[in-house]
Amino acid sequence: MAGAAIPNSTVKANIDTNKSYLFPLILVTSLFFLWGLAYGLLDVLNKHFQEVLNVTKSRSTLLQLSYFGAYFLMALPAGLFMNRYGYKRGIILGLLLYAIGAFLFYPAASHLSFEGFLLALFILACGLACLETAANPYVTVLGSRETSEQRLNLSQCFNGLGSFLGPIIGGMLFFEDKANPASVKDLSSVQLTYIIIGILVLVIALFFYRTPLPEIKEEEQTGNESLAATKPLFEHSHFVWGVITQFFYVAAQVGVGALFLNYATEYWEGTSSKEASFLLSIGMALFLAGRFIGTAIMRKVAANKLLMLYATINVVLCAVVMAGSGALSVYALIAIFFFMSIMFPTIFALGVKDLGIHTKQGASFQIMSIVGGAIVPFVMGLVADKQSTALAYGVPLLCFLVVFYYGGWGYKRK
């Protein structure tokens, strides 16, 4: 969900035009990979904890609550910290929190404590919130202004790479082989995976500590100040609907992934959890490809119309998923990822358009609306436990209807 730029703002830094910032750019780009990897592993952990800790589907979605709840609670404090102490220190703080959270997976696994995992994941995600707050503006200033968008797109590719590799790594390490059913029935692989991740994060933090980085600041370029100055933020209907829509979109995106492994193993006969993890990685790859393809299509098609079209397709795909028709429904579930790809940045851009002096504040509310990803998957888990996993996908179907409305009417500025 990263990568939505704030319109009408410019980022400045104490850049030495005669100096190469290739190594700092590599370091900052590594942050995109790190939070993509964390997100890619998240949905795999849901199914693994169901199998090893015997938690219900609804309880396993508390992982999403911890993860996205941390984003919601940490977003504003992270911004305040960086405004006072600088983006470099904010990045180091984020990496330290990431590492602490990763290391806490070890005692949580030793004690088979699901609550311990929730705490560890919450601390880890607090670190990710710091990293996401800092990484996008840093990428834009580490080089010439003319190529800033190219650098940001390149960095986002590594975010997609991390999200793609996460389910593959989790599938290989966390789940048993059909040929050897007793191969993975404890949490030792989770311990090892997160210890390695924690060490890697600390190494990167050390590199950041020892590498000189330019300090940056953002300055607003308010194109429609007279209108925005006389009209309060929440009287901009397109902004209000944008926040509402973003809440439901993120809820849908997180929910689709949270129960993916459950769905694939239940409705495609013979599919193991490991194989379902690999199918999830295909969905993540389609999500990444969809970003680039959607961006190209928007050169010819208005953003709101493409948003409306993609939402319509996902409503239909969710209906196919709810039918529980074996492999066909699993393919439909995978396809949903492709059509979700452009939704977050498109809703973001439409929601903060022409807010003038309110642009920065409006962007903050848009980011905070990702709390939908913390709340709604739990509802899906309850439906899955009491009814069926297939029926639970009626929840994202309803969410995509909200996106459909926004693309057709809600985005309009009055």
Tab-separated table of C-alpha atoms in Angstrom, residues 3-339:
chain	number	residue	atom	x	y	z
A	3	GLY	CA	3.827	4.562	-2.807
A	4	ALA	CA	1.011	7.085	-2.934
A	5	ALA	CA	2.639	10.457	-3.402
A	6	ILE	CA	1.182	13.597	-1.854
A	7	PRO	CA	0.158	15.990	-4.639
A	8	ASN	CA	0.971	19.668	-4.529
A	9	SER	CA	4.016	19.279	-2.318
A	10	THR	CA	7.702	19.522	-3.009
A	11	VAL	CA	10.498	17.850	-1.106
A	12	LYS	CA	13.761	19.688	-0.516
A	13	ALA	CA	17.075	18.535	0.932
A	14	ASN	CA	20.607	19.722	1.442
A	15	ILE	CA	21.765	17.885	-1.677
A	16	ASP	CA	25.295	18.256	-3.034
A	17	THR	CA	24.787	18.029	-6.793
A	18	ASN	CA	28.408	16.934	-7.281
A	19	LYS	CA	28.046	13.948	-4.966
A	20	SER	CA	26.744	10.477	-5.776
A	21	TYR	CA	23.958	9.178	-3.551
A	22	LEU	CA	23.881	5.671	-5.033
A	23	PHE	CA	24.718	3.859	-1.782
A	24	PRO	CA	22.203	5.837	0.324
A	25	LEU	CA	19.610	5.141	-2.392
A	26	ILE	CA	20.361	1.415	-2.160
A	27	LEU	CA	19.968	1.578	1.617
A	28	VAL	CA	16.633	3.395	1.449
A	29	THR	CA	15.391	1.027	-1.268
A	30	SER	CA	16.179	-1.900	1.052
A	31	LEU	CA	13.512	-0.508	3.390
A	32	PHE	CA	10.858	-1.045	0.693
A	33	PHE	CA	11.923	-4.688	0.464
A	34	LEU	CA	11.846	-5.136	4.249
A	35	TRP	CA	8.261	-4.005	4.749
A	36	GLY	CA	7.144	-5.894	1.635
A	37	LEU	CA	8.684	-9.068	3.108
A	38	ALA	CA	6.948	-8.503	6.460
A	39	TYR	CA	3.582	-8.095	4.740
A	40	GLY	CA	4.180	-11.120	2.499
A	41	LEU	CA	4.799	-13.346	5.544
A	42	LEU	CA	1.766	-12.074	7.437
A	43	ASP	CA	-0.958	-14.061	5.667
A	44	VAL	CA	1.155	-17.231	5.798
A	45	LEU	CA	1.447	-16.889	9.577
A	46	ASN	CA	-2.365	-16.898	9.868
A	47	LYS	CA	-2.657	-20.443	8.534
A	48	HIS	CA	0.479	-21.687	10.286
A	49	PHE	CA	-0.740	-20.546	13.698
A	50	GLN	CA	-4.137	-22.137	13.038
A	51	GLU	CA	-2.386	-25.469	12.481
A	52	VAL	CA	0.243	-25.333	15.233
A	53	LEU	CA	-1.437	-23.231	17.943
A	54	ASN	CA	-4.977	-24.463	17.177
A	55	VAL	CA	-6.425	-20.953	16.942
A	56	THR	CA	-9.659	-20.279	15.073
A	57	LYS	CA	-9.811	-18.375	11.797
A	58	SER	CA	-11.298	-15.327	13.490
A	59	ARG	CA	-8.641	-15.354	16.211
A	60	SER	CA	-5.843	-15.721	13.663
A	61	THR	CA	-6.976	-12.467	12.011
A	62	LEU	CA	-5.920	-10.676	15.213
A	63	LEU	CA	-2.495	-10.743	13.510
A	64	GLN	CA	-3.891	-8.277	10.977
A	65	LEU	CA	-5.371	-6.248	13.835
A	66	SER	CA	-1.950	-5.990	15.516
A	67	TYR	CA	-0.175	-5.210	12.251
A	68	PHE	CA	-2.473	-2.537	10.838
A	69	GLY	CA	-3.504	-1.259	14.240
A	70	ALA	CA	0.160	-0.415	14.820
A	71	TYR	CA	0.205	1.590	11.582
A	72	PHE	CA	-2.874	3.499	12.706
A	73	LEU	CA	-1.484	4.305	16.155
A	74	MET	CA	2.112	4.986	15.089
A	75	ALA	CA	1.612	7.075	11.934
A	76	LEU	CA	1.220	10.467	13.660
A	77	PRO	CA	3.864	9.891	16.405
A	78	ALA	CA	6.335	8.786	13.724
A	79	GLY	CA	5.746	11.993	11.778
A	80	LEU	CA	6.143	14.131	14.894
A	81	PHE	CA	9.357	12.322	15.837
A	82	MET	CA	10.873	12.889	12.411
A	83	ASN	CA	9.839	16.528	12.310
A	84	ARG	CA	11.746	17.060	15.546
A	85	TYR	CA	14.723	14.706	15.235
A	86	GLY	CA	15.065	14.181	11.481
A	87	TYR	CA	14.260	11.452	9.010
A	88	LYS	CA	17.530	9.563	9.466
A	89	ARG	CA	16.911	9.063	13.175
A	90	GLY	CA	13.334	8.135	12.362
A	91	ILE	CA	14.571	5.406	10.013
A	92	ILE	CA	16.979	4.058	12.635
A	93	LEU	CA	14.189	4.067	15.231
A	94	GLY	CA	11.969	2.172	12.795
A	95	LEU	CA	14.653	-0.420	12.100
A	96	LEU	CA	15.307	-0.948	15.821
A	97	LEU	CA	11.585	-1.478	16.493
A	98	TYR	CA	11.445	-3.855	13.509
A	99	ALA	CA	14.374	-5.855	14.902
A	100	ILE	CA	12.971	-5.945	18.452
A	101	GLY	CA	9.642	-7.209	17.134
A	102	ALA	CA	11.392	-9.872	15.043
A	103	PHE	CA	13.491	-11.087	17.987
A	104	LEU	CA	10.380	-11.295	20.200
A	105	PHE	CA	9.084	-14.002	17.863
A	106	TYR	CA	11.642	-16.342	19.502
A	107	PRO	CA	10.253	-16.326	23.082
A	108	ALA	CA	6.686	-16.249	21.716
A	109	ALA	CA	7.395	-19.454	19.767
A	110	SER	CA	9.192	-21.058	22.725
A	111	HIS	CA	6.129	-20.558	24.925
A	112	LEU	CA	3.629	-21.283	22.109
A	113	SER	CA	2.063	-17.949	22.979
A	114	PHE	CA	-0.266	-16.479	20.369
A	115	GLU	CA	-0.552	-13.315	22.483
A	116	GLY	CA	3.240	-13.067	22.434
A	117	PHE	CA	3.164	-13.142	18.637
A	118	LEU	CA	0.565	-10.379	18.599
A	119	LEU	CA	2.814	-8.183	20.762
A	120	ALA	CA	5.882	-8.966	18.653
A	121	LEU	CA	4.030	-8.189	15.433
A	122	PHE	CA	2.650	-4.940	16.876
A	123	ILE	CA	6.165	-3.704	17.770
A	124	LEU	CA	7.506	-4.824	14.393
A	125	ALA	CA	4.724	-2.965	12.562
A	126	CYS	CA	5.351	0.191	14.622
A	127	GLY	CA	8.828	0.103	13.123
A	128	LEU	CA	7.395	-0.352	9.634
A	129	ALA	CA	5.190	2.717	10.116
A	130	CYS	CA	8.335	4.771	10.798
A	131	LEU	CA	10.067	3.344	7.729
A	132	GLU	CA	7.142	4.034	5.390
A	133	THR	CA	6.838	7.587	6.679
A	134	ALA	CA	10.455	8.303	5.771
A	135	ALA	CA	11.285	6.172	2.739
A	136	ASN	CA	9.160	7.801	0.010
A	137	PRO	CA	10.435	11.375	0.510
A	138	TYR	CA	14.024	10.157	0.863
A	139	VAL	CA	13.943	8.336	-2.468
A	140	THR	CA	12.708	11.469	-4.235
A	141	VAL	CA	15.680	13.595	-3.107
A	142	LEU	CA	18.556	11.107	-3.486
A	143	GLY	CA	19.395	12.184	-7.011
A	144	SER	CA	18.267	14.621	-9.653
A	145	ARG	CA	14.782	16.096	-9.370
A	146	GLU	CA	14.011	15.175	-12.985
A	147	THR	CA	14.323	11.423	-12.284
A	148	SER	CA	12.632	11.348	-8.844
A	149	GLU	CA	9.523	9.505	-10.068
A	150	GLN	CA	11.659	6.872	-11.797
A	151	ARG	CA	13.585	6.256	-8.564
A	152	LEU	CA	10.374	5.943	-6.562
A	153	ASN	CA	8.897	3.440	-9.025
A	154	LEU	CA	12.127	1.431	-8.942
A	155	SER	CA	12.090	1.338	-5.143
A	156	GLN	CA	8.452	0.240	-5.148
A	157	CYS	CA	9.439	-2.706	-7.325
A	158	PHE	CA	11.504	-4.005	-4.412
A	159	ASN	CA	8.470	-3.626	-2.146
A	160	GLY	CA	6.585	-5.870	-4.562
A	161	LEU	CA	9.533	-8.278	-4.632
A	162	GLY	CA	9.417	-8.601	-0.838
A	163	SER	CA	5.649	-9.213	-0.900
A	164	PHE	CA	6.162	-11.860	-3.596
A	165	LEU	CA	8.966	-13.677	-1.771
A	166	GLY	CA	7.259	-13.613	1.642
A	167	PRO	CA	4.662	-16.325	0.888
A	168	ILE	CA	7.281	-18.440	-0.902
A	169	ILE	CA	9.665	-18.304	2.066
A	170	GLY	CA	6.831	-18.938	4.504
A	171	GLY	CA	5.471	-21.812	2.432
A	172	MET	CA	8.852	-23.512	2.182
A	173	LEU	CA	9.756	-23.140	5.866
A	174	PHE	CA	6.500	-23.137	7.813
A	175	PHE	CA	4.436	-25.928	6.246
A	176	GLU	CA	4.816	-29.679	5.998
A	177	ASP	CA	5.532	-31.651	2.843
A	178	LYS	CA	2.928	-34.122	1.618
A	179	ALA	CA	5.695	-36.732	1.380
A	180	ASN	CA	6.747	-36.067	4.970
A	181	PRO	CA	3.720	-35.036	7.042
A	182	ALA	CA	5.766	-34.603	10.231
A	183	SER	CA	8.282	-32.260	8.588
A	184	VAL	CA	7.023	-28.987	10.073
A	185	LYS	CA	4.736	-29.244	13.091
A	186	ASP	CA	6.329	-26.763	15.477
A	187	LEU	CA	7.407	-23.118	15.432
A	188	SER	CA	11.177	-23.578	15.201
A	189	SER	CA	11.149	-22.477	11.566
A	190	VAL	CA	9.322	-19.286	12.567
A	191	GLN	CA	11.968	-18.644	15.241
A	192	LEU	CA	14.824	-19.122	12.784
A	193	THR	CA	13.200	-17.015	10.060
A	194	TYR	CA	12.594	-14.004	12.293
A	195	ILE	CA	15.973	-14.236	14.036
A	196	ILE	CA	17.622	-14.005	10.594
A	197	ILE	CA	15.323	-11.117	9.637
A	198	GLY	CA	16.128	-9.325	12.921
A	199	ILE	CA	19.876	-9.663	12.368
A	200	LEU	CA	19.553	-8.424	8.776
A	201	VAL	CA	17.555	-5.410	9.966
A	202	LEU	CA	20.183	-4.551	12.605
A	203	VAL	CA	22.935	-4.719	9.965
A	204	ILE	CA	20.995	-2.304	7.774
A	205	ALA	CA	20.433	-0.034	10.794
A	206	LEU	CA	24.209	0.019	11.362
A	207	PHE	CA	24.780	1.021	7.747
A	208	PHE	CA	22.252	3.856	8.138
A	209	TYR	CA	23.974	5.010	11.327
A	210	ARG	CA	27.377	5.166	9.614
A	211	THR	CA	26.220	6.592	6.263
A	212	PRO	CA	25.864	10.391	5.826
A	213	LEU	CA	22.372	11.226	4.579
A	214	PRO	CA	20.905	14.585	3.545
A	215	GLU	CA	18.236	15.970	5.852
A	216	ILE	CA	14.971	16.726	4.101
A	217	LYS	CA	11.874	18.816	4.557
A	218	GLU	CA	8.630	19.196	2.679
A	219	GLU	CA	7.082	22.459	1.576
A	220	GLU	CA	3.532	22.810	0.386
A	221	GLN	CA	2.742	24.122	-3.074
A	222	THR	CA	-0.906	25.006	-2.692
A	223	GLY	CA	-2.478	25.593	-6.048
A	224	ASN	CA	-6.007	26.396	-4.849
A	225	GLU	CA	-5.318	28.163	-1.537
A	226	SER	CA	-8.088	30.751	-1.681
A	227	LEU	CA	-10.811	28.121	-1.988
A	228	ALA	CA	-9.267	25.697	0.497
A	229	ALA	CA	-8.593	28.452	3.040
A	230	THR	CA	-12.269	29.408	3.161
A	231	LYS	CA	-13.623	25.853	3.105
A	232	PRO	CA	-12.912	23.507	6.055
A	233	LEU	CA	-11.318	20.169	5.230
A	234	PHE	CA	-14.347	18.045	6.073
A	235	GLU	CA	-16.608	20.111	3.834
A	236	HIS	CA	-14.726	18.694	0.829
A	237	SER	CA	-17.068	15.810	0.042
A	238	HIS	CA	-14.608	14.054	-2.287
A	239	PHE	CA	-12.071	13.981	0.566
A	240	VAL	CA	-14.582	12.592	3.099
A	241	TRP	CA	-15.674	9.892	0.670
A	242	GLY	CA	-12.030	9.222	-0.123
A	243	VAL	CA	-11.253	8.450	3.530
A	244	ILE	CA	-14.348	6.241	3.813
A	245	THR	CA	-13.493	4.426	0.580
A	246	GLN	CA	-9.861	3.925	1.580
A	247	PHE	CA	-11.022	2.341	4.840
A	248	PHE	CA	-13.131	-0.205	2.964
A	249	TYR	CA	-10.562	-0.786	0.217
A	250	VAL	CA	-7.754	-1.611	2.656
A	251	ALA	CA	-10.213	-3.800	4.561
A	252	ALA	CA	-10.882	-5.701	1.336
A	253	GLN	CA	-7.210	-6.036	0.399
A	254	VAL	CA	-6.153	-7.339	3.790
A	255	GLY	CA	-9.200	-9.601	4.090
A	256	VAL	CA	-8.631	-11.175	0.675
A	257	GLY	CA	-5.121	-12.186	1.718
A	258	ALA	CA	-5.852	-13.079	5.349
A	259	LEU	CA	-8.002	-16.127	4.561
A	260	PHE	CA	-6.412	-16.952	1.202
A	261	LEU	CA	-4.596	-20.072	2.417
A	262	ASN	CA	-7.684	-21.335	4.219
A	263	TYR	CA	-9.780	-20.872	1.098
A	264	ALA	CA	-7.326	-22.534	-1.291
A	265	THR	CA	-6.860	-25.604	0.942
A	266	GLU	CA	-10.586	-25.983	1.628
A	267	TYR	CA	-12.014	-25.490	-1.856
A	268	TRP	CA	-9.320	-26.846	-4.187
A	269	GLU	CA	-9.136	-30.507	-3.329
A	270	GLY	CA	-5.651	-31.795	-2.638
A	271	THR	CA	-4.042	-28.381	-2.164
A	272	SER	CA	-1.638	-28.240	0.781
A	273	SER	CA	-0.853	-25.166	2.856
A	274	LYS	CA	2.570	-25.009	1.224
A	275	GLU	CA	1.067	-25.066	-2.267
A	276	ALA	CA	-1.490	-22.449	-1.223
A	277	SER	CA	1.387	-20.207	-0.094
A	278	PHE	CA	2.890	-20.417	-3.567
A	279	LEU	CA	-0.499	-19.541	-5.083
A	280	LEU	CA	-0.597	-16.491	-2.806
A	281	SER	CA	2.813	-15.436	-4.111
A	282	ILE	CA	1.371	-15.544	-7.644
A	283	GLY	CA	-1.351	-13.173	-6.464
A	284	MET	CA	1.288	-10.833	-5.048
A	285	ALA	CA	3.158	-10.942	-8.378
A	286	LEU	CA	-0.071	-10.032	-10.210
A	287	PHE	CA	-0.585	-7.162	-7.766
A	288	LEU	CA	2.867	-5.792	-8.643
A	289	ALA	CA	2.329	-6.254	-12.400
A	290	GLY	CA	-1.062	-4.589	-12.108
A	291	ARG	CA	0.531	-1.412	-10.720
A	292	PHE	CA	2.617	-0.939	-13.862
A	293	ILE	CA	-0.093	-2.021	-16.299
A	294	GLY	CA	-2.688	0.164	-14.591
A	295	THR	CA	-0.371	3.174	-14.680
A	296	ALA	CA	0.063	2.678	-18.429
A	297	ILE	CA	-3.700	2.328	-18.987
A	298	MET	CA	-4.325	5.590	-17.097
A	299	ARG	CA	-2.558	7.452	-19.883
A	300	LYS	CA	-5.626	6.684	-22.005
A	301	VAL	CA	-8.393	6.098	-19.436
A	302	ALA	CA	-9.472	8.471	-16.641
A	303	ALA	CA	-8.356	7.245	-13.219
A	304	ASN	CA	-11.865	7.246	-11.715
A	305	LYS	CA	-13.255	5.235	-14.640
A	306	LEU	CA	-10.525	2.613	-14.339
A	307	LEU	CA	-11.149	2.466	-10.584
A	308	MET	CA	-14.859	1.901	-11.245
A	309	LEU	CA	-14.130	-0.812	-13.837
A	310	TYR	CA	-11.669	-2.674	-11.617
A	311	ALA	CA	-14.085	-2.515	-8.673
A	312	THR	CA	-16.842	-3.990	-10.851
A	313	ILE	CA	-14.581	-6.846	-11.934
A	314	ASN	CA	-13.622	-7.576	-8.329
A	315	VAL	CA	-17.278	-7.667	-7.262
A	316	VAL	CA	-17.863	-10.342	-9.916
A	317	LEU	CA	-14.696	-12.233	-8.904
A	318	CYS	CA	-15.747	-12.173	-5.237
A	319	ALA	CA	-19.099	-13.661	-6.243
A	320	VAL	CA	-17.247	-16.497	-8.016
A	321	VAL	CA	-15.132	-17.011	-4.888
A	322	MET	CA	-18.286	-17.167	-2.751
A	323	ALA	CA	-19.598	-19.937	-5.013
A	324	GLY	CA	-16.773	-22.218	-3.835
A	325	SER	CA	-16.367	-23.838	-7.270
A	326	GLY	CA	-13.030	-25.574	-6.749
A	327	ALA	CA	-10.048	-24.496	-8.822
A	328	LEU	CA	-12.107	-21.929	-10.761
A	329	SER	CA	-12.918	-20.017	-7.582
A	330	VAL	CA	-9.279	-20.138	-6.433
A	331	TYR	CA	-8.214	-18.695	-9.792
A	332	ALA	CA	-10.804	-15.938	-9.315
A	333	LEU	CA	-9.370	-15.253	-5.842
A	334	ILE	CA	-5.860	-14.932	-7.296
A	335	ALA	CA	-7.128	-12.602	-10.043
A	336	ILE	CA	-8.578	-10.207	-7.447
A	337	PHE	CA	-5.033	-9.142	-6.548
A	338	PHE	CA	-4.413	-7.818	-10.060
A	339	PHE	CA	-7.517	-5.626	-10.016
